[in-house]
Amino acid sequence: MGDFDDLLKANQDYAATFDQGGFDGKAHAGVAIVTCMDSRIDPLRMLGLDYGDAKIFRNPGGRVTEAALEALVLGSHLLNVDRILVIPHTRCAMAANSEADIHEKIGAAVGQDVTWHAFHVIPDQKAALAEDVRKVRSHPLIPDTVKVGGFIYDVDTGLLTQEV
């Protein structure tokens, strides 16, 4: 039972001053963000946003997957989203390794062949970003009125650069 005690204690401290009960769950700034799961990324703070301003979808590499598209469709119709930012980042492990590299590293860690599992590395980050933005813009269930941009976040400077 003790594996999560530190986190549960931190949650009790958080809950002691929590004052967001009853929040409607909509994106009050109209923003949705698709970004990487990397812990160097603080999506709200890097855009000057606060609690409740944005819907955030995270995955390895910050790719627009089927699950991300589902979230964006829901956000654009039910949760006040009218701007979508797709934001991969510099020094991303998914862009710095080949599929074979990842298979080798995970395989060594678990002591078995893992080539049956795809990890979806990103050989060309800018090309992948352009494709992801195209996927969002062309999706039949995301209204043309929703603005979509592709950006790269620099984990060393904190700056975003719009690429698409």
GROMACS .gro file of C-alpha atoms in nm:
model
  164
    1MET     CA    1   0.000   0.000   0.000
    2GLY     CA    2   0.288   0.246   0.061
    3ASP     CA    3   0.391   0.286  -0.302
    4PHE     CA    4   0.173   0.591  -0.351
    5ASP     CA    5   0.166   0.740  -0.001
    6ASP     CA    6   0.373   1.045  -0.095
    7LEU     CA    7   0.138   1.124  -0.382
    8LEU     CA    8  -0.175   1.066  -0.177
    9LYS     CA    9  -0.036   1.297   0.095
   10ALA     CA   10   0.037   1.563  -0.168
   11ASN     CA   11  -0.316   1.521  -0.298
   12GLN     CA   12  -0.460   1.572   0.051
   13ASP     CA   13  -0.262   1.897   0.078
   14TYR     CA   14  -0.389   2.002  -0.267
   15ALA     CA   15  -0.749   1.915  -0.182
   16ALA     CA   16  -0.731   2.113   0.144
   17THR     CA   17  -0.723   2.438  -0.055
   18PHE     CA   18  -0.902   2.318  -0.370
   19ASP     CA   19  -1.162   2.575  -0.476
   20GLN     CA   20  -1.255   2.465  -0.827
   21GLY     CA   21  -1.549   2.240  -0.742
   22GLY     CA   22  -1.846   2.288  -0.971
   23PHE     CA   23  -1.634   2.400  -1.266
   24ASP     CA   24  -1.815   2.338  -1.597
   25GLY     CA   25  -1.523   2.156  -1.764
   26LYS     CA   26  -1.522   2.369  -2.079
   27ALA     CA   27  -1.209   2.523  -2.230
   28HIS     CA   28  -1.261   2.882  -2.118
   29ALA     CA   29  -0.988   3.018  -2.349
   30GLY     CA   30  -1.124   2.803  -2.633
   31VAL     CA   31  -0.793   2.618  -2.662
   32ALA     CA   32  -0.707   2.253  -2.714
   33ILE     CA   33  -0.348   2.132  -2.708
   34VAL     CA   34  -0.201   1.809  -2.840
   35THR     CA   35   0.149   1.767  -2.701
   36CYS     CA   36   0.400   1.515  -2.578
   37MET     CA   37   0.391   1.341  -2.242
   38ASP     CA   38   0.738   1.482  -2.167
   39SER     CA   39   0.754   1.623  -1.813
   40ARG     CA   40   0.952   1.927  -1.933
   41ILE     CA   41   0.634   2.061  -2.094
   42ASP     CA   42   0.391   2.265  -1.883
   43PRO     CA   43   0.118   2.328  -2.143
   44LEU     CA   44  -0.085   2.584  -1.952
   45ARG     CA   45   0.202   2.796  -1.821
   46MET     CA   46   0.392   2.801  -2.151
   47LEU     CA   47   0.089   2.968  -2.313
   48GLY     CA   48  -0.005   3.196  -2.024
   49LEU     CA   49  -0.319   2.995  -1.951
   50ASP     CA   50  -0.481   2.892  -1.624
   51TYR     CA   51  -0.687   2.610  -1.480
   52GLY     CA   52  -0.989   2.548  -1.701
   53ASP     CA   53  -0.862   2.741  -2.003
   54ALA     CA   54  -0.765   2.448  -2.225
   55LYS     CA   55  -0.821   2.085  -2.307
   56ILE     CA   56  -0.492   1.896  -2.314
   57PHE     CA   57  -0.418   1.566  -2.486
   58ARG     CA   58  -0.075   1.413  -2.429
   59ASN     CA   59   0.102   1.115  -2.581
   60PRO     CA   60   0.456   1.008  -2.677
   61GLY     CA   61   0.576   1.251  -2.944
   62GLY     CA   62   0.267   1.474  -2.928
   63ARG     CA   63   0.114   1.306  -3.233
   64VAL     CA   64  -0.241   1.346  -3.361
   65THR     CA   65  -0.359   0.987  -3.315
   66GLU     CA   66  -0.712   0.854  -3.353
   67ALA     CA   67  -0.762   0.910  -2.979
   68ALA     CA   68  -0.637   1.268  -3.012
   69LEU     CA   69  -0.876   1.329  -3.302
   70GLU     CA   70  -1.162   1.195  -3.091
   71ALA     CA   71  -1.072   1.441  -2.815
   72LEU     CA   72  -1.048   1.729  -3.063
   73VAL     CA   73  -1.387   1.651  -3.218
   74LEU     CA   74  -1.546   1.639  -2.873
   75GLY     CA   75  -1.367   1.956  -2.769
   76SER     CA   76  -1.472   2.149  -3.078
   77HIS     CA   77  -1.839   2.055  -3.044
   78LEU     CA   78  -1.898   2.018  -2.671
   79LEU     CA   79  -1.621   2.196  -2.482
   80ASN     CA   80  -1.582   2.542  -2.636
   81VAL     CA   81  -1.264   2.467  -2.837
   82ASP     CA   82  -1.207   2.702  -3.131
   83ARG     CA   83  -0.825   2.691  -3.149
   84ILE     CA   84  -0.610   2.379  -3.163
   85LEU     CA   85  -0.234   2.376  -3.111
   86VAL     CA   86  -0.030   2.068  -3.204
   87ILE     CA   87   0.298   2.095  -3.013
   88PRO     CA   88   0.582   1.842  -3.034
   89HIS     CA   89   0.916   1.949  -2.882
   90THR     CA   90   1.290   1.956  -2.925
   91ARG     CA   91   1.504   1.673  -2.792
   92CYS     CA   92   1.210   1.431  -2.801
   93ALA     CA   93   1.304   1.065  -2.754
   94MET     CA   94   1.043   0.968  -3.014
   95ALA     CA   95   1.221   1.181  -3.274
   96ALA     CA   96   1.577   1.104  -3.163
   97ASN     CA   97   1.554   0.723  -3.184
   98SER     CA   98   1.467   0.476  -3.455
   99GLU     CA   99   1.202   0.209  -3.402
  100ALA     CA  100   1.489  -0.042  -3.382
  101ASP     CA  101   1.660   0.167  -3.111
  102ILE     CA  102   1.344   0.176  -2.901
  103HIS     CA  103   1.286  -0.197  -2.952
  104GLU     CA  104   1.642  -0.268  -2.844
  105LYS     CA  105   1.620  -0.050  -2.531
  106ILE     CA  106   1.280  -0.180  -2.418
  107GLY     CA  107   1.373  -0.536  -2.511
  108ALA     CA  108   1.689  -0.516  -2.301
  109ALA     CA  109   1.493  -0.373  -2.009
  110VAL     CA  110   1.232  -0.651  -2.012
  111GLY     CA  111   1.455  -0.934  -2.133
  112GLN     CA  112   1.244  -1.035  -2.429
  113ASP     CA  113   1.174  -0.957  -2.793
  114VAL     CA  114   0.941  -0.657  -2.821
  115THR     CA  115   0.950  -0.607  -3.197
  116TRP     CA  116   0.581  -0.703  -3.207
  117HIS     CA  117   0.499  -0.369  -3.038
  118ALA     CA  118   0.505  -0.051  -3.247
  119PHE     CA  119   0.631   0.262  -3.072
  120HIS     CA  120   0.566   0.503  -3.362
  121VAL     CA  121   0.894   0.692  -3.369
  122ILE     CA  122   0.910   1.015  -3.568
  123PRO     CA  123   1.182   1.012  -3.836
  124ASP     CA  124   1.103   1.369  -3.953
  125GLN     CA  125   0.942   1.581  -3.683
  126LYS     CA  126   0.850   1.877  -3.906
  127ALA     CA  127   0.696   1.652  -4.172
  128ALA     CA  128   0.501   1.465  -3.903
  129LEU     CA  129   0.379   1.796  -3.759
  130ALA     CA  130   0.260   1.913  -4.101
  131GLU     CA  131   0.079   1.581  -4.151
  132ASP     CA  132  -0.083   1.602  -3.806
  133VAL     CA  133  -0.208   1.957  -3.869
  134ARG     CA  134  -0.343   1.845  -4.207
  135LYS     CA  135  -0.527   1.556  -4.036
  136VAL     CA  136  -0.696   1.795  -3.795
  137ARG     CA  137  -0.781   2.058  -4.057
  138SER     CA  138  -0.928   1.800  -4.295
  139HIS     CA  139  -1.124   1.600  -4.038
  140PRO     CA  140  -1.492   1.606  -4.141
  141LEU     CA  141  -1.612   1.646  -3.780
  142ILE     CA  142  -1.390   1.942  -3.690
  143PRO     CA  143  -1.550   2.265  -3.813
  144ASP     CA  144  -1.360   2.484  -4.061
  145THR     CA  145  -1.404   2.770  -3.815
  146VAL     CA  146  -1.162   2.602  -3.572
  147LYS     CA  147  -0.812   2.747  -3.612
  148VAL     CA  148  -0.532   2.487  -3.618
  149GLY     CA  149  -0.162   2.555  -3.581
  150GLY     CA  150   0.151   2.344  -3.558
  151PHE     CA  151   0.430   2.454  -3.325
  152ILE     CA  152   0.755   2.317  -3.186
  153TYR     CA  153   0.836   2.379  -2.822
  154ASP     CA  154   1.202   2.425  -2.734
  155VAL     CA  155   1.261   2.250  -2.401
  156ASP     CA  156   1.584   2.448  -2.348
  157THR     CA  157   1.447   2.800  -2.402
  158GLY     CA  158   1.075   2.764  -2.330
  159LEU     CA  159   0.991   2.922  -2.667
  160LEU     CA  160   0.730   2.807  -2.918
  161THR     CA  161   0.792   2.842  -3.290
  162GLN     CA  162   0.499   2.819  -3.529
  163GLU     CA  163   0.586   2.579  -3.811
  164VAL     CA  164   0.242   2.525  -3.970
   0.00000   0.00000   0.00000
